[in-house]
Tab-separated table of C-alpha atoms in Angstrom:
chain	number	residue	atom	x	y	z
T	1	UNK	CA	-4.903	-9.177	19.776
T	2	UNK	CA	-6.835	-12.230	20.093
T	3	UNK	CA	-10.055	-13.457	18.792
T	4	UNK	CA	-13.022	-11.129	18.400
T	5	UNK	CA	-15.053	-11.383	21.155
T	6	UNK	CA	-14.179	-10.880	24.536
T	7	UNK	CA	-11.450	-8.755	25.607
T	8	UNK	CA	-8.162	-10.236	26.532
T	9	UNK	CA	-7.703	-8.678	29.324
T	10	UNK	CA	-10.783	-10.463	30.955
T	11	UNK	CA	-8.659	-13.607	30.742
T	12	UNK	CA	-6.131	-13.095	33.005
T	13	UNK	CA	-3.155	-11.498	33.644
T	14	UNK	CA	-0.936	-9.865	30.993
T	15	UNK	CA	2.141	-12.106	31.812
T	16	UNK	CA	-0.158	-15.303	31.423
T	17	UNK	CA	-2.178	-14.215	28.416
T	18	UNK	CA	1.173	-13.432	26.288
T	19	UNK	CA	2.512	-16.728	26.269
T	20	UNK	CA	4.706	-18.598	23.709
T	21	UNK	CA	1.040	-19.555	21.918
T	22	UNK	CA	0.442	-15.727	21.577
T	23	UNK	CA	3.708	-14.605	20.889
T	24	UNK	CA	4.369	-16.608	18.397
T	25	UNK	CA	1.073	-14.989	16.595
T	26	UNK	CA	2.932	-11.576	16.690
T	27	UNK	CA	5.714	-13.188	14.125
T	28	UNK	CA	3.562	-14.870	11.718
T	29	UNK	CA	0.567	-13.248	11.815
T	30	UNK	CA	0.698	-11.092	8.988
T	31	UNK	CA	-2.557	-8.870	9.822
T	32	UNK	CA	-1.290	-8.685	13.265
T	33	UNK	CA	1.893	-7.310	12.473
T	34	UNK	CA	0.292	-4.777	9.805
T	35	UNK	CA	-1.578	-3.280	12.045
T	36	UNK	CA	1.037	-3.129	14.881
T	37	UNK	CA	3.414	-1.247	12.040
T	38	UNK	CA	0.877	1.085	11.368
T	39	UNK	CA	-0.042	1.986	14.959
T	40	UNK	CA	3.508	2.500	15.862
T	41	UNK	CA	4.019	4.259	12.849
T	42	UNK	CA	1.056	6.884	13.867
T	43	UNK	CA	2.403	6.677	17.490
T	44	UNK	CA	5.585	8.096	16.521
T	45	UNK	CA	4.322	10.810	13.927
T	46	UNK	CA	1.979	12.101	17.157
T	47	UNK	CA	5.133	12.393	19.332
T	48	UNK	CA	6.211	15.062	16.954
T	49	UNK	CA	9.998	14.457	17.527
T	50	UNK	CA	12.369	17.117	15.732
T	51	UNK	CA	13.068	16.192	12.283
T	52	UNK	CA	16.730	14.789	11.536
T	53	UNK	CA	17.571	14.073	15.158
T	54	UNK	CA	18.259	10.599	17.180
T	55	UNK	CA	16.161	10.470	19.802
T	56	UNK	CA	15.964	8.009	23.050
T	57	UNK	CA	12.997	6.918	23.636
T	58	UNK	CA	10.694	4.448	25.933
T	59	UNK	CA	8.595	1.781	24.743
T	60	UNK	CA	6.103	0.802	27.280
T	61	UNK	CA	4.698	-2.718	26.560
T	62	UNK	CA	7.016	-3.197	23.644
T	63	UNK	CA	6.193	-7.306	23.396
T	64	UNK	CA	7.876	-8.820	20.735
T	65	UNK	CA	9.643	-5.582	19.949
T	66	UNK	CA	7.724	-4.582	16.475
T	67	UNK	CA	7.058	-1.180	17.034
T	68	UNK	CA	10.280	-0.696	18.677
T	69	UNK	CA	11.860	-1.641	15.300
T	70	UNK	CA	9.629	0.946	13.592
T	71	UNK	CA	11.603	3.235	15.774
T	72	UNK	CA	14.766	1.984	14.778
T	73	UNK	CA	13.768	2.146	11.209
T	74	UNK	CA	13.320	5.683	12.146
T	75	UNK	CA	16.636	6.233	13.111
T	76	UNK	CA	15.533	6.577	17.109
T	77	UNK	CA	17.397	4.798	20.051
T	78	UNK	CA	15.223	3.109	22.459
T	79	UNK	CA	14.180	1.037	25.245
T	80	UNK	CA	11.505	-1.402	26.037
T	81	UNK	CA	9.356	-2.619	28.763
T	82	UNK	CA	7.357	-5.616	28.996
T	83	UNK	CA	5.510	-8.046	31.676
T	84	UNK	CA	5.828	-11.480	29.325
T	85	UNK	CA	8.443	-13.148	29.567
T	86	UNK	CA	7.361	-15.060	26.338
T	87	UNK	CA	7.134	-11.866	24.069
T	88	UNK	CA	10.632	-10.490	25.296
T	89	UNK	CA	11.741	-14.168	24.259
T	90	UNK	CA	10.304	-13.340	21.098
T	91	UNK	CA	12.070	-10.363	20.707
T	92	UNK	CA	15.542	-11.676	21.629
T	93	UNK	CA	15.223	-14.080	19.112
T	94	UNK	CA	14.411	-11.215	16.455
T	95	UNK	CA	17.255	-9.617	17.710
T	96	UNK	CA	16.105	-6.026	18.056
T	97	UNK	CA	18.191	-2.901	18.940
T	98	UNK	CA	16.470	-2.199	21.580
T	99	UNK	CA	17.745	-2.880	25.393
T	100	UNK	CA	14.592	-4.751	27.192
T	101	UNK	CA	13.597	-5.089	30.165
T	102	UNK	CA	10.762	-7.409	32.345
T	103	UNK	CA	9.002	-4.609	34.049
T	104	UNK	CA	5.351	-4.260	35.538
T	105	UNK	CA	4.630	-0.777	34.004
T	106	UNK	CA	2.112	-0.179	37.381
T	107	UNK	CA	4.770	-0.593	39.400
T	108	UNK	CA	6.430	2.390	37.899
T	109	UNK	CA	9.048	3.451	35.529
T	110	UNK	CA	12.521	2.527	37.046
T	111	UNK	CA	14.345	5.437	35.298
T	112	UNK	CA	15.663	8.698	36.342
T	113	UNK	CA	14.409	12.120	35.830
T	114	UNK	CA	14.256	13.212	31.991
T	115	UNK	CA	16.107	10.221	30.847
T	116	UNK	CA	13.838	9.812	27.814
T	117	UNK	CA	12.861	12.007	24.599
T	118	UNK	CA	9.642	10.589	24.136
T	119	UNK	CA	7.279	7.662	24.451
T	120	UNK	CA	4.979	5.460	23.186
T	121	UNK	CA	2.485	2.225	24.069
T	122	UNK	CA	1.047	0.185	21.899
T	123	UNK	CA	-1.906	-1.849	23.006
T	124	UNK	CA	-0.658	-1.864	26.675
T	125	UNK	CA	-1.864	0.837	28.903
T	126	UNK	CA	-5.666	-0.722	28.878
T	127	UNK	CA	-4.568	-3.386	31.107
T	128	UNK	CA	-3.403	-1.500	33.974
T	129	UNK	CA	-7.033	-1.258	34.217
T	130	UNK	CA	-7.827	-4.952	35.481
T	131	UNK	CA	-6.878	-5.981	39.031
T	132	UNK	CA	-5.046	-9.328	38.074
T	133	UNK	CA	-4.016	-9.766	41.469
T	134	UNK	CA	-5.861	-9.355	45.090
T	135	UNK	CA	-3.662	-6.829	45.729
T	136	UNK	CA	-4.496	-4.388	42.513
T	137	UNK	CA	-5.860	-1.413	42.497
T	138	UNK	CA	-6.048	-0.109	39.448
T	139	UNK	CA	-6.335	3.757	40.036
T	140	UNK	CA	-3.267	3.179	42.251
T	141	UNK	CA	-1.186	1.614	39.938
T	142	UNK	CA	-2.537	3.702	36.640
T	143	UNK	CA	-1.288	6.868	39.311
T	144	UNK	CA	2.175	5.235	40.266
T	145	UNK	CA	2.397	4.810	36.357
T	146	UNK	CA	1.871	7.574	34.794
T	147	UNK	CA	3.702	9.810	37.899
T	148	UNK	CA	7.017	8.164	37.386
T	149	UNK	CA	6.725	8.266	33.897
T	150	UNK	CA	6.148	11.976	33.828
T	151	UNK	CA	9.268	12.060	35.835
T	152	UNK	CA	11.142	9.897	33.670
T	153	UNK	CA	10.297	12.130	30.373
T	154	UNK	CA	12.350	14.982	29.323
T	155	UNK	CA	10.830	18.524	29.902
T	156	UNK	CA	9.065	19.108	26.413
T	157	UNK	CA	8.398	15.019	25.816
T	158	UNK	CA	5.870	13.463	24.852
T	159	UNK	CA	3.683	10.399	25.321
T	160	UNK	CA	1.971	8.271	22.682
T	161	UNK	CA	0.245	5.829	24.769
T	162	UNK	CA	-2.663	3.629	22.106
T	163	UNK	CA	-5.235	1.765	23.648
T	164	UNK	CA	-8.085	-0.676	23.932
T	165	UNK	CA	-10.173	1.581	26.503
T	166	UNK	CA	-13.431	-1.142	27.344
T	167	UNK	CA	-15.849	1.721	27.687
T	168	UNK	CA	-15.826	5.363	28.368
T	169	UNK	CA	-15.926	4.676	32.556
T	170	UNK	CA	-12.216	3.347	31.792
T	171	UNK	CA	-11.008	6.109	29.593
T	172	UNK	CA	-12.037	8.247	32.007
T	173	UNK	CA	-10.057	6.651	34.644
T	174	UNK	CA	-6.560	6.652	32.567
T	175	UNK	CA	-7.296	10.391	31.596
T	176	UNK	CA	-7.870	11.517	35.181
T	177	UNK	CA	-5.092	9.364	36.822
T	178	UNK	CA	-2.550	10.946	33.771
T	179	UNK	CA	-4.030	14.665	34.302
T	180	UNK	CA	-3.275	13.887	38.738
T	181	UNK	CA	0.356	13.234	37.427
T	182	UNK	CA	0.662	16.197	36.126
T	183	UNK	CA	0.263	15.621	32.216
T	184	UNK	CA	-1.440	18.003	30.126
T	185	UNK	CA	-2.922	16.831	26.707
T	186	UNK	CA	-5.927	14.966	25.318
T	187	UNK	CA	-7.564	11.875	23.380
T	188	UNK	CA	-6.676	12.017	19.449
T	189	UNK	CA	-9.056	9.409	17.836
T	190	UNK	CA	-8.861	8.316	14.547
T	191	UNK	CA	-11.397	7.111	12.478
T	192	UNK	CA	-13.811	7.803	15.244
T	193	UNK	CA	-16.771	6.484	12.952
T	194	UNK	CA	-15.537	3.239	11.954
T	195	UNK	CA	-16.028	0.570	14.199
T	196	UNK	CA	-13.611	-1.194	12.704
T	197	UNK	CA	-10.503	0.985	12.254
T	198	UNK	CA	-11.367	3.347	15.367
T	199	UNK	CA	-8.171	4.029	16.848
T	200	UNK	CA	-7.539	5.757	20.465
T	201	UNK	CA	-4.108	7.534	20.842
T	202	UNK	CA	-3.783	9.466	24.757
T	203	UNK	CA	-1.336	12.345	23.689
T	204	UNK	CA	0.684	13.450	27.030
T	205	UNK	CA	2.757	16.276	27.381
T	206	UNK	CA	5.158	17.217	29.649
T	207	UNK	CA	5.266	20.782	30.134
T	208	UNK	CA	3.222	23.635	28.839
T	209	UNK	CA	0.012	22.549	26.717
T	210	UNK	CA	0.916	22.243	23.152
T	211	UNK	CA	-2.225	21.725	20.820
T	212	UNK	CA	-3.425	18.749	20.255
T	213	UNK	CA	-2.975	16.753	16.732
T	214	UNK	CA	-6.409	16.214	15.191
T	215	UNK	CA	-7.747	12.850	14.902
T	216	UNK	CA	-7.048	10.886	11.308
T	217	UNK	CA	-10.792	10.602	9.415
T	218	UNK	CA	-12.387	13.668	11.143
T	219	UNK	CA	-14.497	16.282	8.769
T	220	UNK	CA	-11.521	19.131	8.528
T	221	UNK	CA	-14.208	21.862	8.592
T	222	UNK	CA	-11.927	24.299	10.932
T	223	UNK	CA	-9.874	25.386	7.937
T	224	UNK	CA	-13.132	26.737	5.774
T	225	UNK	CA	-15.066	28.285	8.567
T	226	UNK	CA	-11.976	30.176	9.954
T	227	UNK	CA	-12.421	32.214	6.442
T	228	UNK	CA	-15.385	34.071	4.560
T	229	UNK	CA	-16.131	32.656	1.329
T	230	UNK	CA	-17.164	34.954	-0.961
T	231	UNK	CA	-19.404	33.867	-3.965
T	232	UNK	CA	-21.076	35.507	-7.024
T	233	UNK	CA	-23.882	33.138	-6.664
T	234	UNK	CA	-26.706	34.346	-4.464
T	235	UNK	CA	-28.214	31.858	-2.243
T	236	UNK	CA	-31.062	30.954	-2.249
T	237	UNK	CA	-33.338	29.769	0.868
T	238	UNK	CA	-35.334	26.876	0.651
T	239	UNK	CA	-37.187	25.321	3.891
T	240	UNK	CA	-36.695	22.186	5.468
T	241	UNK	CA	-38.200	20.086	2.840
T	242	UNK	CA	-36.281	21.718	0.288
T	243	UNK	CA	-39.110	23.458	-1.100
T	244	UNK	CA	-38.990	27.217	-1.990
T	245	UNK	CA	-40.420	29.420	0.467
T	246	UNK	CA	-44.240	30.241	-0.710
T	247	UNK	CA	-44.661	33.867	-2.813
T	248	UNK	CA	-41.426	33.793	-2.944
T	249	UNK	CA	-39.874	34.584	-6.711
T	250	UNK	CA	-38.678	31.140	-7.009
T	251	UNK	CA	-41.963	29.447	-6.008
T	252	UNK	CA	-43.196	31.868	-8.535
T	253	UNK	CA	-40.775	30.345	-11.828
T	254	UNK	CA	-41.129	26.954	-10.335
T	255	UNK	CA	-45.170	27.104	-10.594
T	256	UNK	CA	-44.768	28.895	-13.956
T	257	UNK	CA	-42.737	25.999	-14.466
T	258	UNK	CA	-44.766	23.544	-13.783
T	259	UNK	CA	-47.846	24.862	-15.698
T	260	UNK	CA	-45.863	25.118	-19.110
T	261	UNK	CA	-44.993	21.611	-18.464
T	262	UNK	CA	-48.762	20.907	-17.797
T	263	UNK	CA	-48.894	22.384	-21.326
T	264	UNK	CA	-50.614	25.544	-20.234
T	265	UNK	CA	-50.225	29.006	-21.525
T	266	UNK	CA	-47.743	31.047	-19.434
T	267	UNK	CA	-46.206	34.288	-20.010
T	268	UNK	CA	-42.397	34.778	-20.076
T	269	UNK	CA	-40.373	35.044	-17.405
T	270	UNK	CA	-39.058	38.701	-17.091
T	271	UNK	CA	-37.087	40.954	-14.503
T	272	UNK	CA	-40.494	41.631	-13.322
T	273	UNK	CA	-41.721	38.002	-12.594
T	274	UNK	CA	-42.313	37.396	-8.655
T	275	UNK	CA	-40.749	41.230	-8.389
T	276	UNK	CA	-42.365	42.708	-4.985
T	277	UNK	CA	-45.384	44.848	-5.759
T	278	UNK	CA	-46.170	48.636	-4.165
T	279	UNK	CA	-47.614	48.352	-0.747
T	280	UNK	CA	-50.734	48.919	-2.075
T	281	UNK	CA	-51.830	45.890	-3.732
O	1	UNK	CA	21.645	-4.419	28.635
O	2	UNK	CA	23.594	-1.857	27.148
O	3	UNK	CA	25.581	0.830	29.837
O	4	UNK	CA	23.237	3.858	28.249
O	5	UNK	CA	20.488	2.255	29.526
O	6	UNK	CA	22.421	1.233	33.222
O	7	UNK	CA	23.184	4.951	33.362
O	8	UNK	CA	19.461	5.833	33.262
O	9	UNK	CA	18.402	3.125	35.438
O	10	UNK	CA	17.349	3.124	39.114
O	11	UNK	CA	15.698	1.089	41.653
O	12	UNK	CA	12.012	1.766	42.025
O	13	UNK	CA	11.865	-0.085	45.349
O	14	UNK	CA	9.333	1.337	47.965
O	15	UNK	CA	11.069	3.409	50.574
O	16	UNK	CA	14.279	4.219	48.360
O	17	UNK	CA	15.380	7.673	49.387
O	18	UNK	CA	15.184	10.063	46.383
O	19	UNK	CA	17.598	9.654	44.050
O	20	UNK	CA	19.425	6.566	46.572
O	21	UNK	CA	18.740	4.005	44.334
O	22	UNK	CA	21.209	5.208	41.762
O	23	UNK	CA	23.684	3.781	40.274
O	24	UNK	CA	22.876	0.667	40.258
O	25	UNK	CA	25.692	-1.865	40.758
O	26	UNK	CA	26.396	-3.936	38.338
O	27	UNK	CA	28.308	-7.841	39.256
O	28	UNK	CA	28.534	-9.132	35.744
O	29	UNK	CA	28.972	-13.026	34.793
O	30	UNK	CA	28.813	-12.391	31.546
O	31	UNK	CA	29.359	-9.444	29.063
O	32	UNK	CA	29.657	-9.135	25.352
O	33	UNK	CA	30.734	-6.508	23.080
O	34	UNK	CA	29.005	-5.734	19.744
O	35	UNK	CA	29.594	-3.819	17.139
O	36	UNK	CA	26.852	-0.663	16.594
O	37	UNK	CA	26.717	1.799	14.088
O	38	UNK	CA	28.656	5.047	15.806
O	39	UNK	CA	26.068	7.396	15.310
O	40	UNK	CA	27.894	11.219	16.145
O	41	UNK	CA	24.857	13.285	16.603
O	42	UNK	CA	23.005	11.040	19.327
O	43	UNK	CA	26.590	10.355	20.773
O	44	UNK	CA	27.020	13.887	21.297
O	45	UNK	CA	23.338	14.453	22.178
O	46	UNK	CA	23.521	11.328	25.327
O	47	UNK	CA	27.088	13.286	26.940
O	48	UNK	CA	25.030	15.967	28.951
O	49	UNK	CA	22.553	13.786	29.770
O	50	UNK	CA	24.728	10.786	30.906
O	51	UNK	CA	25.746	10.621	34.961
O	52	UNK	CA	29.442	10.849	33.789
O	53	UNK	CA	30.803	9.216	37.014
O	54	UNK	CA	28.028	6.232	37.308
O	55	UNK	CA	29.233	5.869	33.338
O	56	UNK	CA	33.314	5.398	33.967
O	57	UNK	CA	32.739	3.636	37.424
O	58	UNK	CA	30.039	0.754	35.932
O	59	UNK	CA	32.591	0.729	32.787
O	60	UNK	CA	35.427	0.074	34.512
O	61	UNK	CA	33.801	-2.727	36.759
O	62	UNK	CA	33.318	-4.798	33.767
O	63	UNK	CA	36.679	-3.684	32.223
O	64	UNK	CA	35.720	-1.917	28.828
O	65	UNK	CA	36.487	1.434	30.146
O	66	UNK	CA	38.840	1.834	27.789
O	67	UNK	CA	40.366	5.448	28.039
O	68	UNK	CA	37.246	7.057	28.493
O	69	UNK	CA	38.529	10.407	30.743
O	70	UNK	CA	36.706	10.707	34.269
O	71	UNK	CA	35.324	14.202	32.897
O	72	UNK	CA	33.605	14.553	29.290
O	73	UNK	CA	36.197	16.881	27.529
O	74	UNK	CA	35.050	20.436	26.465
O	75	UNK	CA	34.235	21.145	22.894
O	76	UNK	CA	33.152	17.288	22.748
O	77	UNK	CA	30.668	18.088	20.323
O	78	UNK	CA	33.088	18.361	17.585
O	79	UNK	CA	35.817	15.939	18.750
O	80	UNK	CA	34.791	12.370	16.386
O	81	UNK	CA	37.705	10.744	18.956
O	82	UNK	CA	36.479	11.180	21.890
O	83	UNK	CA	32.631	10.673	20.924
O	84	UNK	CA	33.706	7.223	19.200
O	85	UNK	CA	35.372	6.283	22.688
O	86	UNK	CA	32.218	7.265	24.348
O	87	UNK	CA	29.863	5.340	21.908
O	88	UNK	CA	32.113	2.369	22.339
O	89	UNK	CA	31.146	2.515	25.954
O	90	UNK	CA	27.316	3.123	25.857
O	91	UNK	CA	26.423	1.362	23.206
O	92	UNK	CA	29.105	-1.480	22.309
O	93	UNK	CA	29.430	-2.941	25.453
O	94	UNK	CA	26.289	-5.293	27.057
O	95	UNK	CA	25.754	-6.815	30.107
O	96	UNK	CA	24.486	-10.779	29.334
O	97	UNK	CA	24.425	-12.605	32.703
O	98	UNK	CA	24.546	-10.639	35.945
O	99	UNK	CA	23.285	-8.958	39.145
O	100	UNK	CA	22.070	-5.441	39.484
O	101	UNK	CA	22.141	-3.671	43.100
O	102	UNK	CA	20.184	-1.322	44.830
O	103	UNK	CA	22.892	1.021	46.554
O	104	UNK	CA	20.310	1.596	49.214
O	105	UNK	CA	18.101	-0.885	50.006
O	106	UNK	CA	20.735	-3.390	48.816
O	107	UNK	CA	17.542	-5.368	46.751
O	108	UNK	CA	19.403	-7.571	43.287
O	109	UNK	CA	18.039	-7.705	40.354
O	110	UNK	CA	19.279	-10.650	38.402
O	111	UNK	CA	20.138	-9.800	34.480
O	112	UNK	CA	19.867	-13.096	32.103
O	113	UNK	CA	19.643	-13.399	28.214
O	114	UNK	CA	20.611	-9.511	28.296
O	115	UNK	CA	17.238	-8.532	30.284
O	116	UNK	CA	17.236	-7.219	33.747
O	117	UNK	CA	14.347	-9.007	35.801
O	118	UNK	CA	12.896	-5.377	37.671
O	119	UNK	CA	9.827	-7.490	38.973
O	120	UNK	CA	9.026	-6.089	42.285
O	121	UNK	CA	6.973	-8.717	44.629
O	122	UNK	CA	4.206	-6.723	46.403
O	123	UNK	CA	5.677	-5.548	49.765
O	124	UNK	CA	8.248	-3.924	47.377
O	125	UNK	CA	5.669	-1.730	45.683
């Protein structure tokens, strides 16, 4: 992606942004490529394809065809989609596997029904979100988008689509556009306290709801709370500054405590030190 | 283009009856044959899932058919044979310089350096 600062897609068009300048980052850019790898590597581990077998799959926005070689490298057949001419340049040159084709994703997925195994995006879906033209609407094209890509998928598929939502108004509008189509499935966000490496993955299925994979970098807390731990140790409560309740036994040792450091005479600390007293006293 | 990827292919033209813009048509200038790794599994896998007639009818236009039967045989799953004809077919033989066209709305969509141009101006969409 380009420099920090504004977002690409307030520069124009995908088609015009991508050109031969760009493109030409996504071979020799080593950091760029990294990080492409290692999206489309997570991208495919979320589609949670069957170990051991071939699959076909789509890639929408596949550019210069990097993470459609991570799927070949995978051993997965595929086919990718892209608005730049420039990038699919790009990718003819590094001769990929893939078949590509020059597509405007929000004008739909040209395939028929269940022709694919699975899918994934990289980087692409956020601009459906921009009206490049006076003619956009983006809720209409995110619609005829994801619709025709729910009909293209396999019953059981999935989607891997990673963005660059701009703010939560936008990731709202992609989730409610893919839910309309008839997708069931979720966010999974990785690293979602690091500005930096804070990754968004939408997770589509087609079909009944399968869970969703947890996000990379998230506390795993579920698997300890879903069991009792049972210690020897008994606990013991302190209030919110940490300090021992007051009368308690161990405010009792601590002050003893303190006093024999203070050099003062104390008596030993027994099985009857702090014990509760008869009513009485 | 490869053939797998014609077979799964339609037109996404507005106001294409359902399932009317498939098969494409394919009027090929140029066409090349490559050699791909026969993989049996996937092969096997892409048989059911292929529209069998579309397949033989958009081979034999370009004339790689080969003898690839008009019916997938039964018990293809196990026959190498017949799978390696049908690889040869989907995978082996690509489309360069051409024309692809809309049975029903009769829109082309030119094919050059291999990638089909499925642009759509905006009356289309």
């Amino acid at each position: 992606m380009a420099a920090s600062g504004k977002r690409p897609e307030h520069r124009g068009p995908p088609e015009l942004f991508y050109d031969e300048t760009e493109a030409r980052k996504y071979t020799h850019n080593s950091r760029m490529i990294e990080i492409q790898s290692q999206m489309s590597e997570r991208a495919v581990e979320l589609l949670g394809l069957p170990e051991d077998r071939p699959c076909f799959l789509l890639d929408v926005g596949c550019g210069s065809g990097l993470s459609g070689d991570y799927i070949s490298e995978e051993g997965h057949y595929w086919v990718g989609m892209d608005i730049s001419p420039a990038m699919l340049d790009v990718a003819i040159e590094r001769e990929v596997e893939g078949d590509l084709m020059l597509t405007d994703m929000g004008q739909g997925i040209p395939f028929r029904p269940g022709a694919f195994d699975g899918c994934i995006s990289i980087s692409a879906v956020q601009w459906l979100c921009n009206a490049d033209k006076k003619t956009h609407r983006p809720p209409k094209r995110l619609y005829r988008f994801f619709s025709t890509l729910y009909t293209a998928l396999a019953r059981g598929a999935r989607a891997v689509l990673q963005l660059y939502p701009e703010n939560s108004q936008q990731l709202e509008l992609i989730t409610t556009q893919a839910m309309k189509a008839g997708f069931t499935g979720g966010m999974v966000v990785d690293y979602p306290n690091s500005a930096k490496a804070k990754k968004f993955f939408l997770c589509l299925f087609v079909g009944p709801t399968a869970v969703l994979p947890k996000g990379l970098g998230t506390e795993c807390s579920d698997e300890e709370t879903a069991q009792a731990k049972f210690i020897r140790e008994r606990i013991r409560f302190k209030n919110a500054k940490g300090q021992s309740v007051k009368k308690s036994r161990d405010w009792v040792l601590e002050k003893k405590e303190r006093r024999r450091r203070q050099g003062k005479e104390v008596r030993a600390d027994t099985r009857y030190t702090g014990r509760k007293r008869r009513p009485h006293f | 283009m490869k053939l797998l990827t014609h077979n799964m292919l339609t037109s996404h033209v507005r106001g294409v009856r359902p399932g009317g813009g498939f098969p494409l048509r394919i009027k090929a200038t140029e066409v090349k044959v490559n050699n791909v790794d026969f993989n049996q599994e996937f092969t096997a896998r892409m048989v059911p899932k292929v529209e069998w007639g579309a397949l033989v009818e958009a081979a034999e236009s370009l004339g790689h058919r080969g003898d690839l039967p008009s019916e997938p045989i039964p018990d293809y799953e196990s026959n190498e044979d017949f799978l390696r004809k049908v690889h040869h077919v989907l995978m082996e033989v690509e489309v360069v310089e051409g024309m692809l066209k809309c049975p029903d709305t009769g829109r082309e969509f030119p094919i050059t350096k291999g990638i089909p141009n499925m642009l759509l101006s905006e009356e289309e969409t």
